[in-house]
Amino acid sequence: MEKALMPGELSSPHAKLEDSCSDCHKLFGQEAQNRLCLDCHDHKNIAEDIQKRKGYHGRIPGIKNKECRVCHSEHKGRQHSIVLLDKQAFDHQLTDFPLRGRHRDAPCKACHLEDKKTNKQKPYHQASSQCIQCHKSDDAHKGQLGKQCESCHTQTRWLDFRFDHSATKFKLEGKHKGVDCRNCHPQQKYSDLPQKCVSCHQRDDKHNGHYGKKCQDCHTVSGWSNQHFNHDKDTEYPLQGKHKKVRCQQCHRSDGYTQYVEDGARKNIKKLKTDCYACHRLQDEHKGQFGRKCMSCHSVKGWEKQKFDHQKTDFPLKGKHKKLACGDCHSGEVSSAETSALRQKKMALDTTCISCHQLDDVHREQQGKKCQECHNETGWQNKVVFDHNLVKFPLLGAHSALACEECHSSGSFKDTKGQCLSCHREDDYHDQSLGTKCERCHYVGDWKAWEFDHDKQTEFTLTGKHEGIVCSACHQNPVTLHMGRATEGIKGKGNGKGVIEKFTMPSDCQDCHLQDDAHDGEFGRHCQRCHNTESFSDVQL
């Protein structure tokens, strides 16, 4: 009977209820209509909206006393839509999300999406009013700043945001005010970021982390180069002299920066070495031989401006020594004892001339190591004071004008022989046929002015024609070698040591005049019985 009284077909969503009128209607009780609709569709939120006058249903004028069927009528056929919604005339201002700004121009489907499971339009009142539900793909922050987009952005333009960075724990000051967000928020990370300078400026840190992470101890936000670090006050090494103009990295190199146990340029510092050698090791021409207390001789005004006074040592510089470079004398390795002595301005090095001039010693130490006995500091060859007359061979006559090397040609001084022949072998006109004692005939005044007396120094007096002939006319036989020395074939008066004090040789006429003998030896060897020295032709029978 109920079906017979049904005024018309139900809409498609309710078609299954045509045989169950009691599910929506109560016999003779229209006042229960609204409750039955809300119970079936579980629209408790709509009932709450109506009760509290919020949402679209709660804001419809007179809605509280209206029945659901006034707007959502039934029994008008299968194709009838229960929801009589005019999208063009719908007043969105009555909803909990009044359209403002760019939202006014957005189509309904941009916010009221389909159900991905059923591919059907979701109920309009189920659309979320949170920005993130529609703008999740537009969220450059990747959800890190939460879902309250409206706290920074407006509905007029997405990029026009009203975020106040000063309200955060990191107030923007100085150069930070003009920095793009992405410069500090890489990878779109905005929450739980470190606030230390080095977290953003690590690439700009020329100190490579050696000064810790508290950049603000030296730098300011007004500019990276505007530093307020005072080396004189903030360190134990005030900059003086040339150091004032030196760039930081010239002392604080990658292998020599101050290292910090903890953050901060003024706390917990593991000190950088402040001795000169720590920076100037490569410039040390002394190769560490003079120790590491460079300030003993040098000053910070300039490396070349040294204050070491050699005159206060045990070896004051004089003459040519004043112009020498340190390395000319101080070469090679120096012992620790010598280094210590130098720092105390005392001389512990070997101060003998030969210690430096060994290569210059033409005497090859044959004259000893006391060079100063002959030489002085004004010049190696200037005013040599050696007195040759004090040795076994005093210089006399022509010898006094000779240069040392004319006699000491081999560089030997100590073992040079004092015999004439040792130097005058090439000058020996007699080719040693008259022996080696040149001084018997010659003297040091002049080699050619000889003083040999044949009548007194031999047993063969020169008379007649013999007086005018040259020595070699008679002394040409090799048998007559070694004058003054006893050899075979030579007779003379000896001194018991084999040395003849008077020169003698065969004195028969035939020894020299054998070829002149017209008699061919028939009259014997005693030519003087007939001939004399005045003339060979004057015969005395």
Coordinates of C-alpha atoms in Angstrom, one line a residue:
M1 CA 0.0 0.0 0.0
E2 CA 2.9 2.4 0.8
K3 CA 4.3 1.8 -2.7
A4 CA 0.9 2.6 -4.1
L5 CA 0.9 5.9 -2.3
M6 CA 4.4 6.8 -3.5
P7 CA 4.1 10.1 -5.4
G8 CA 6.9 9.2 -7.9
E9 CA 10.1 7.4 -8.5
L10 CA 13.1 8.1 -6.3
S11 CA 16.4 9.5 -7.7
S12 CA 19.1 7.1 -8.7
P13 CA 20.9 7.2 -5.3
H14 CA 17.7 6.4 -3.4
A15 CA 16.3 3.9 -5.9
K16 CA 17.0 0.9 -3.7
L17 CA 14.8 2.4 -1.0
E18 CA 11.5 2.4 -3.0
D19 CA 10.3 -0.7 -1.2
S20 CA 11.4 0.6 2.3
C21 CA 9.5 3.8 2.8
S22 CA 9.9 3.6 6.6
D23 CA 13.7 4.1 6.2
C24 CA 13.0 7.8 5.3
H25 CA 9.4 8.3 6.5
K26 CA 7.6 7.8 9.7
L27 CA 3.9 7.1 9.5
F28 CA 2.0 10.2 10.5
G29 CA 5.2 11.8 11.8
Q30 CA 6.7 14.4 9.4
E31 CA 8.5 16.1 12.2
A32 CA 10.9 13.1 12.3
Q33 CA 11.9 13.7 8.6
N34 CA 15.1 15.7 9.2
R35 CA 16.4 13.3 11.9
L36 CA 15.9 10.3 9.6
C37 CA 17.8 12.0 6.8
L38 CA 20.7 12.9 9.0
D39 CA 20.8 9.5 10.6
C40 CA 21.0 7.7 7.3
H41 CA 23.6 10.0 5.7
D42 CA 25.6 10.4 8.9
H43 CA 25.7 14.2 8.2
K44 CA 26.3 14.9 11.9
N45 CA 28.6 17.7 10.8
I46 CA 25.8 19.4 8.9
A47 CA 23.5 19.1 11.9
E48 CA 26.3 20.6 14.0
D49 CA 26.8 23.4 11.5
I50 CA 23.0 24.2 11.6
Q51 CA 23.0 24.1 15.4
K52 CA 26.1 26.4 15.7
R53 CA 25.2 28.4 12.6
K54 CA 28.5 27.8 10.8
G55 CA 29.3 26.4 7.5
Y56 CA 27.1 26.7 4.4
H57 CA 24.1 25.0 5.9
G58 CA 24.4 26.9 9.2
R59 CA 24.5 30.3 7.4
I60 CA 21.3 29.8 5.2
P61 CA 18.7 32.3 6.5
G62 CA 15.9 30.4 8.4
I63 CA 17.7 27.1 8.0
K64 CA 17.0 26.0 11.6
N65 CA 13.3 25.6 11.1
K66 CA 13.5 24.2 7.5
E67 CA 13.2 20.6 6.6
C68 CA 15.9 18.9 4.5
R69 CA 13.3 18.2 1.8
V70 CA 12.8 21.8 1.1
C71 CA 16.1 21.8 -0.7
H72 CA 16.7 18.1 -1.3
S73 CA 13.3 16.9 -2.6
E74 CA 12.6 13.4 -3.8
H75 CA 10.2 11.3 -5.9
K76 CA 10.9 13.3 -9.0
G77 CA 12.3 10.5 -11.1
R78 CA 15.6 8.7 -11.5
Q79 CA 17.4 11.5 -13.3
H80 CA 16.5 14.2 -10.8
S81 CA 19.3 15.6 -8.7
I82 CA 18.7 15.8 -5.1
V83 CA 21.2 18.6 -4.7
L84 CA 19.8 21.7 -6.3
L85 CA 23.1 23.6 -6.6
D86 CA 23.5 26.4 -9.1
K87 CA 27.3 26.7 -9.5
Q88 CA 27.0 30.1 -11.2
A89 CA 24.8 31.6 -8.5
F90 CA 26.3 29.8 -5.5
D91 CA 27.4 32.3 -2.9
H92 CA 30.7 30.9 -1.6
Q93 CA 30.8 33.7 1.0
L94 CA 28.2 31.7 3.1
T95 CA 30.8 28.8 3.5
D96 CA 33.6 28.5 6.0
F97 CA 36.0 29.4 3.2
P98 CA 34.9 32.7 1.6
L99 CA 36.7 33.3 -1.7
R100 CA 39.3 36.1 -1.7
G101 CA 42.0 37.2 -4.0
R102 CA 43.0 34.7 -6.7
H103 CA 40.6 32.2 -5.3
R104 CA 37.7 34.2 -6.8
D105 CA 38.8 33.3 -10.3
A106 CA 39.5 29.7 -9.6
P107 CA 37.1 27.1 -11.1
C108 CA 35.2 24.9 -8.6
K109 CA 37.0 21.7 -9.6
A110 CA 40.4 23.3 -8.8
C111 CA 39.5 22.9 -5.1
H112 CA 36.6 20.4 -5.1
L113 CA 38.4 17.4 -6.4
E114 CA 37.2 13.9 -7.5
D115 CA 37.6 10.9 -5.3
K116 CA 40.5 9.0 -6.8
K117 CA 39.0 5.7 -5.9
T118 CA 35.5 6.2 -7.3
N119 CA 36.4 8.9 -9.8
K120 CA 33.3 10.8 -8.6
Q121 CA 32.9 14.3 -7.3
K122 CA 33.4 14.4 -3.6
P123 CA 30.8 16.2 -1.6
Y124 CA 31.5 19.9 -1.7
H125 CA 31.3 20.3 2.0
Q126 CA 34.2 17.8 2.4
A127 CA 36.7 20.1 0.6
S128 CA 39.4 21.1 3.0
S129 CA 40.1 24.7 3.7
Q130 CA 43.8 24.1 4.4
C131 CA 46.1 25.6 1.7
I132 CA 48.3 22.5 1.6
Q133 CA 45.5 20.3 0.4
C134 CA 45.4 22.2 -2.9
H135 CA 48.9 23.7 -3.0
K136 CA 51.0 20.7 -1.9
S137 CA 52.7 20.5 -5.2
D138 CA 53.4 24.3 -5.0
D139 CA 55.0 24.0 -1.6
A140 CA 58.6 25.0 -2.1
H141 CA 59.2 24.3 1.6
K142 CA 58.3 20.6 1.2
G143 CA 56.1 20.8 4.3
Q144 CA 59.0 21.8 6.6
L145 CA 57.2 25.0 7.6
G146 CA 53.9 23.2 8.4
K147 CA 50.5 23.5 6.8
Q148 CA 49.6 27.1 7.8
C149 CA 50.6 28.7 4.5
E150 CA 48.4 31.7 5.3
S151 CA 50.8 32.7 8.1
C152 CA 53.2 33.9 5.5
H153 CA 51.4 33.9 2.1
T154 CA 48.3 35.8 1.0
Q155 CA 45.5 34.8 -1.4
T156 CA 46.3 37.7 -3.7
R157 CA 49.7 36.4 -4.9
W158 CA 51.7 33.4 -3.9
L159 CA 55.1 35.2 -3.9
D160 CA 53.8 38.2 -1.8
F161 CA 54.4 36.8 1.6
R162 CA 54.4 38.6 4.9
F163 CA 56.8 36.4 6.8
D164 CA 58.7 38.3 9.5
H165 CA 62.1 36.8 9.9
S166 CA 62.7 38.9 13.0
A167 CA 60.1 36.8 14.8
T168 CA 62.4 33.8 14.5
K169 CA 65.5 33.0 16.5
F170 CA 67.7 34.4 13.7
K171 CA 67.0 38.1 13.1
L172 CA 68.1 39.4 9.7
E173 CA 70.6 42.2 10.0
G174 CA 73.1 44.0 7.8
K175 CA 73.9 42.2 4.6
H176 CA 71.5 39.3 5.5
K177 CA 68.5 41.6 4.8
G178 CA 69.1 41.5 1.1
V179 CA 69.9 37.9 0.8
D180 CA 67.6 35.5 -1.1
C181 CA 66.0 32.9 1.0
R182 CA 67.5 30.1 -1.0
N183 CA 71.0 31.3 -0.2
C184 CA 70.6 30.3 3.4
H185 CA 67.9 27.7 3.0
P186 CA 69.4 25.2 0.5
Q187 CA 67.4 22.3 -0.7
Q188 CA 64.3 24.2 0.6
K189 CA 65.1 23.4 4.2
Y190 CA 63.6 26.0 6.5
S191 CA 63.2 24.4 10.0
D192 CA 65.8 23.2 12.4
L193 CA 68.6 25.0 10.6
P194 CA 72.0 25.7 12.4
Q195 CA 72.6 29.4 13.0
K196 CA 76.4 29.4 13.0
C197 CA 78.0 31.5 10.3
V198 CA 80.0 28.6 9.0
S199 CA 76.9 26.6 8.2
C200 CA 76.3 29.1 5.3
H201 CA 79.8 30.6 4.8
Q202 CA 82.0 27.5 4.9
R203 CA 82.9 28.0 1.3
D204 CA 83.8 31.6 2.1
D205 CA 86.0 30.7 5.0
K206 CA 89.5 31.5 3.9
H207 CA 90.8 30.2 7.2
N208 CA 89.6 26.7 6.3
G209 CA 88.1 26.2 9.7
H210 CA 91.3 27.0 11.6
Y211 CA 89.7 29.9 13.4
G212 CA 86.7 27.9 14.6
K213 CA 83.0 28.5 13.8
K214 CA 82.4 31.8 15.6
C215 CA 83.0 34.1 12.7
Q216 CA 81.2 36.9 14.6
D217 CA 84.2 37.2 16.9
C218 CA 86.1 38.9 14.0
H219 CA 83.5 39.7 11.3
T220 CA 80.2 41.5 11.3
V221 CA 77.0 41.1 9.3
S222 CA 77.5 44.5 7.7
G223 CA 80.2 43.0 5.4
W224 CA 82.5 40.0 5.3
S225 CA 85.5 42.2 4.9
N226 CA 84.5 44.5 7.8
Q227 CA 86.4 42.7 10.5
H228 CA 87.0 44.0 14.0
F229 CA 89.7 41.6 15.0
N230 CA 92.6 43.3 16.7
H231 CA 95.7 41.3 16.4
D232 CA 97.5 43.4 19.1
K233 CA 94.7 43.1 21.7
D234 CA 93.1 39.8 20.8
T235 CA 96.4 37.8 20.6
E236 CA 99.6 37.5 22.5
Y237 CA 101.6 38.4 19.4
P238 CA 101.3 42.2 18.6
L239 CA 102.2 43.0 15.0
Q240 CA 105.1 45.4 14.7
G241 CA 107.3 46.6 11.9
K242 CA 106.9 44.8 8.6
H243 CA 104.5 42.4 10.2
K244 CA 101.8 45.1 10.1
K245 CA 101.6 45.0 6.3
V246 CA 101.6 41.2 6.0
R247 CA 98.5 39.4 4.8
C248 CA 97.0 36.9 7.3
Q249 CA 97.7 33.9 5.2
Q250 CA 101.4 34.7 4.8
C251 CA 101.8 33.7 8.5
H252 CA 98.7 31.6 8.9
R253 CA 99.3 29.1 6.0
S254 CA 97.4 25.9 5.6
D255 CA 100.1 24.0 7.4
G256 CA 100.6 26.6 10.1
Y257 CA 97.2 28.1 11.2
T258 CA 96.3 28.4 14.8
Q259 CA 94.1 25.4 15.7
Y260 CA 91.2 25.8 18.1
V261 CA 90.2 23.2 20.6
E262 CA 86.7 24.8 20.8
D263 CA 84.8 27.4 18.9
G264 CA 85.9 31.0 19.3
A265 CA 88.8 33.1 18.3
R266 CA 89.6 34.2 21.8
K267 CA 89.0 31.1 23.9
N268 CA 90.7 27.7 24.2
I269 CA 93.4 28.5 21.7
K270 CA 96.2 26.1 20.8
K271 CA 98.8 28.8 20.1
L272 CA 100.5 29.3 16.8
K273 CA 104.3 29.3 17.2
T274 CA 105.6 32.8 17.5
D275 CA 109.3 32.2 17.0
C276 CA 110.6 33.7 13.7
Y277 CA 111.8 30.4 12.5
A278 CA 108.2 29.1 12.3
C279 CA 107.5 31.4 9.3
H280 CA 111.0 32.3 8.1
R281 CA 112.5 28.8 7.9
L282 CA 112.7 28.9 4.1
Q283 CA 114.3 32.3 4.2
D284 CA 117.0 31.3 6.7
E285 CA 120.2 31.5 4.8
H286 CA 122.0 30.1 7.8
K287 CA 120.1 26.8 7.4
G288 CA 119.3 26.7 11.1
Q289 CA 123.0 26.8 12.1
F290 CA 122.5 30.0 14.1
G291 CA 119.5 28.6 16.0
R292 CA 115.9 29.9 15.9
K293 CA 116.3 33.2 17.8
C294 CA 116.5 35.3 14.7
M295 CA 115.8 38.5 16.7
S296 CA 119.3 38.2 18.2
C297 CA 120.5 39.6 15.0
H298 CA 117.5 40.7 13.0
S299 CA 114.5 42.9 13.7
V300 CA 110.9 43.2 12.6
K301 CA 111.7 46.4 10.7
G302 CA 113.3 44.4 7.9
W303 CA 115.0 41.1 7.4
E304 CA 118.1 42.8 5.9
K305 CA 118.4 45.2 8.8
Q306 CA 120.5 43.1 11.1
K307 CA 121.9 44.3 14.4
F308 CA 124.5 41.6 15.0
D309 CA 127.9 43.2 15.7
H310 CA 130.7 41.0 14.7
Q311 CA 133.2 43.4 16.4
K312 CA 131.9 42.3 19.8
T313 CA 132.8 38.7 19.2
D314 CA 136.2 37.1 19.7
F315 CA 137.0 37.7 16.0
P316 CA 136.6 41.3 15.1
L317 CA 136.4 41.9 11.3
K318 CA 139.3 43.8 9.7
G319 CA 140.5 44.6 6.2
K320 CA 139.0 42.4 3.5
H321 CA 137.0 40.5 6.1
K322 CA 134.6 43.4 6.6
K323 CA 133.2 43.1 3.1
L324 CA 132.6 39.4 3.2
A325 CA 129.1 37.8 3.4
C326 CA 128.5 35.6 6.4
G327 CA 128.3 32.5 4.3
D328 CA 131.8 33.0 3.0
C329 CA 133.2 32.1 6.4
H330 CA 130.2 30.3 8.0
S331 CA 129.7 27.5 5.5
G332 CA 128.8 23.9 6.1
E333 CA 127.5 22.5 9.4
V334 CA 128.1 24.3 12.6
S335 CA 128.0 22.5 15.9
S336 CA 125.5 23.3 18.7
A337 CA 128.3 24.6 20.8
E338 CA 129.4 27.0 18.1
T339 CA 125.8 28.1 17.5
S340 CA 125.3 28.8 21.2
A341 CA 128.5 30.8 21.2
L342 CA 127.3 32.9 18.2
R343 CA 124.0 33.7 20.0
Q344 CA 126.1 35.0 22.9
K345 CA 128.2 37.1 20.5
K346 CA 131.2 35.0 21.1
M347 CA 133.3 33.2 18.5
A348 CA 133.7 29.5 18.9
L349 CA 134.5 28.7 15.3
D350 CA 138.1 27.9 14.3
T351 CA 139.7 31.3 13.7
T352 CA 142.9 30.1 12.1
C353 CA 143.3 31.4 8.6
I354 CA 143.7 27.9 7.1
S355 CA 140.2 27.0 8.3
C356 CA 138.8 29.3 5.6
H357 CA 141.7 29.7 3.2
Q358 CA 142.8 26.1 2.8
L359 CA 142.0 26.2 -0.9
D360 CA 143.8 29.5 -1.3
D361 CA 147.0 28.1 0.4
V362 CA 149.5 27.8 -2.4
H363 CA 152.0 26.5 0.1
R364 CA 149.8 23.5 0.7
E365 CA 150.4 23.8 4.5
Q366 CA 154.1 23.4 4.0
Q367 CA 154.6 26.7 5.8
G368 CA 152.2 25.7 8.6
K369 CA 148.8 27.1 9.5
K370 CA 149.9 30.5 10.8
C371 CA 149.3 32.4 7.7
Q372 CA 149.3 35.7 9.6
E373 CA 153.1 35.4 10.1
C374 CA 153.4 36.4 6.4
H375 CA 150.0 37.6 5.3
N376 CA 147.6 40.2 6.6
E377 CA 143.8 41.0 6.3
T378 CA 144.3 43.9 3.9
G379 CA 144.8 41.5 1.0
W380 CA 146.1 38.0 0.4
Q381 CA 149.0 39.2 -1.7
N382 CA 149.5 42.6 -0.1
K383 CA 152.6 43.2 1.9
V384 CA 153.7 39.6 2.4
V385 CA 156.1 39.9 5.4
F386 CA 157.9 36.6 4.9
D387 CA 161.7 36.9 5.3
H388 CA 163.5 34.4 3.1
N389 CA 166.8 35.3 4.7
L390 CA 165.7 33.5 7.8
V391 CA 165.6 30.1 6.1
K392 CA 168.4 27.9 4.9
F393 CA 168.5 29.6 1.5
P394 CA 168.8 33.4 1.9
L395 CA 168.0 35.3 -1.2
L396 CA 171.1 37.1 -2.6
G397 CA 171.9 38.8 -5.8
A398 CA 169.5 38.2 -8.7
H399 CA 167.5 35.8 -6.5
S400 CA 166.2 38.7 -4.4
A401 CA 164.1 40.1 -7.3
L402 CA 162.5 36.8 -8.3
A403 CA 158.8 35.9 -7.7
C404 CA 158.3 32.9 -5.4
E405 CA 156.8 30.7 -8.1
E406 CA 159.9 31.0 -10.3
C407 CA 161.7 28.8 -7.8
H408 CA 158.7 27.1 -6.2
S409 CA 157.0 26.3 -9.5
S410 CA 155.5 23.0 -8.2
G411 CA 153.9 24.7 -5.2
S412 CA 156.4 23.0 -2.9
F413 CA 158.1 25.3 -0.5
K414 CA 159.3 23.2 2.4
D415 CA 161.1 20.5 0.4
T416 CA 162.7 22.7 -2.3
K417 CA 166.3 21.8 -2.7
G418 CA 168.9 24.6 -2.4
Q419 CA 171.2 23.4 -5.2
C420 CA 171.6 25.6 -8.2
L421 CA 170.9 22.7 -10.6
S422 CA 167.4 22.1 -9.1
C423 CA 166.3 25.4 -10.8
H424 CA 169.0 25.9 -13.4
R425 CA 169.2 22.5 -15.1
E426 CA 167.9 24.0 -18.4
D427 CA 170.4 26.8 -18.0
D428 CA 173.4 24.5 -17.6
Y429 CA 175.6 25.2 -20.6
H430 CA 177.9 22.4 -19.6
D431 CA 175.2 19.8 -19.5
Q432 CA 176.4 18.7 -16.1
S433 CA 179.8 17.8 -17.6
L434 CA 181.4 20.1 -14.9
G435 CA 179.3 18.7 -12.0
T436 CA 176.4 20.1 -10.1
K437 CA 178.2 22.7 -7.9
C438 CA 177.6 25.7 -10.1
E439 CA 178.6 28.0 -7.3
R440 CA 182.3 27.0 -7.8
C441 CA 182.4 29.0 -11.0
H442 CA 179.2 31.1 -11.0
Y443 CA 177.8 33.5 -8.4
V444 CA 174.3 34.8 -7.7
G445 CA 175.0 38.3 -9.1
D446 CA 175.0 37.3 -12.7
W447 CA 175.0 33.9 -14.3
K448 CA 177.4 34.8 -17.1
A449 CA 179.9 36.5 -14.8
W450 CA 181.7 33.4 -13.6
E451 CA 184.9 33.3 -11.5
F452 CA 186.5 29.9 -12.2
D453 CA 190.3 30.0 -12.1
H454 CA 191.6 27.1 -14.1
D455 CA 195.2 27.6 -12.9
K456 CA 194.2 27.4 -9.2
Q457 CA 191.3 25.1 -9.2
T458 CA 192.9 22.4 -11.5
E459 CA 196.2 20.7 -12.0
F460 CA 196.4 21.8 -15.6
T461 CA 197.6 25.4 -15.9
L462 CA 196.5 27.1 -19.0
T463 CA 199.3 28.6 -21.0
G464 CA 199.9 29.8 -24.5
K465 CA 197.2 29.0 -26.9
H466 CA 195.2 27.2 -24.2
E467 CA 194.4 30.5 -22.5
G468 CA 192.1 31.7 -25.3
I469 CA 190.0 28.6 -26.1
V470 CA 186.6 27.8 -24.8
C471 CA 186.0 25.2 -22.2
S472 CA 184.2 22.8 -24.5
A473 CA 187.2 22.6 -26.8
C474 CA 188.8 20.4 -24.2
H475 CA 185.8 19.3 -22.1
Q476 CA 183.8 17.5 -24.7
N477 CA 184.4 13.9 -23.9
P478 CA 181.6 12.4 -21.8
V479 CA 184.2 10.6 -19.7
T480 CA 184.9 13.9 -18.0
L481 CA 181.5 14.1 -16.3
H482 CA 180.8 14.9 -12.6
M483 CA 183.3 17.5 -11.8
G484 CA 184.2 17.2 -8.1
R485 CA 183.0 13.7 -7.7
A486 CA 185.3 10.6 -7.7
T487 CA 184.3 8.4 -10.6
E488 CA 186.1 5.9 -12.7
G489 CA 188.7 7.4 -15.0
I490 CA 189.2 10.5 -12.9
K491 CA 192.0 11.0 -10.6
G492 CA 192.3 13.6 -7.8
K493 CA 192.8 14.3 -4.2
G494 CA 189.9 12.9 -2.2
N495 CA 188.4 13.9 1.1
G496 CA 187.5 10.4 2.2
K497 CA 183.9 10.7 1.0
G498 CA 184.5 10.1 -2.7
V499 CA 184.4 13.9 -3.4
I500 CA 187.3 15.4 -5.3
E501 CA 188.2 18.9 -4.1
K502 CA 190.3 19.7 -7.2
F503 CA 189.2 19.0 -10.7
T504 CA 191.5 16.7 -12.7
M505 CA 191.2 14.8 -16.0
P506 CA 193.7 13.2 -18.4
S507 CA 196.1 16.0 -19.4
D508 CA 198.3 14.4 -22.1
C509 CA 198.4 16.3 -25.3
Q510 CA 197.3 13.3 -27.3
D511 CA 194.0 13.2 -25.3
C512 CA 192.9 16.3 -27.1
H513 CA 195.3 16.4 -30.1
L514 CA 195.2 12.9 -31.3
Q515 CA 193.7 13.9 -34.7
D516 CA 196.3 16.6 -35.0
D517 CA 199.3 14.1 -34.7
A518 CA 201.0 14.1 -38.0
H519 CA 203.3 11.3 -36.8
D520 CA 200.5 8.9 -36.2
G521 CA 201.9 8.1 -32.8
E522 CA 205.3 7.1 -34.0
F523 CA 207.0 9.5 -31.5
G524 CA 204.8 8.6 -28.6
R525 CA 202.5 10.6 -26.4
H526 CA 204.8 13.2 -25.0
C527 CA 204.3 15.9 -27.6
Q528 CA 205.7 18.6 -25.2
R529 CA 209.2 17.3 -25.9
C530 CA 209.1 18.9 -29.3
H531 CA 206.1 21.2 -29.2
N532 CA 204.9 23.9 -26.8
T533 CA 201.6 25.6 -26.0
E534 CA 202.5 28.8 -27.8
S535 CA 202.5 27.3 -31.2
F536 CA 202.1 23.7 -32.5
S537 CA 204.4 24.5 -35.5
D538 CA 207.3 25.9 -33.4
V539 CA 209.2 22.7 -32.9
Q540 CA 212.1 22.4 -30.4
L541 CA 214.4 19.5 -31.1

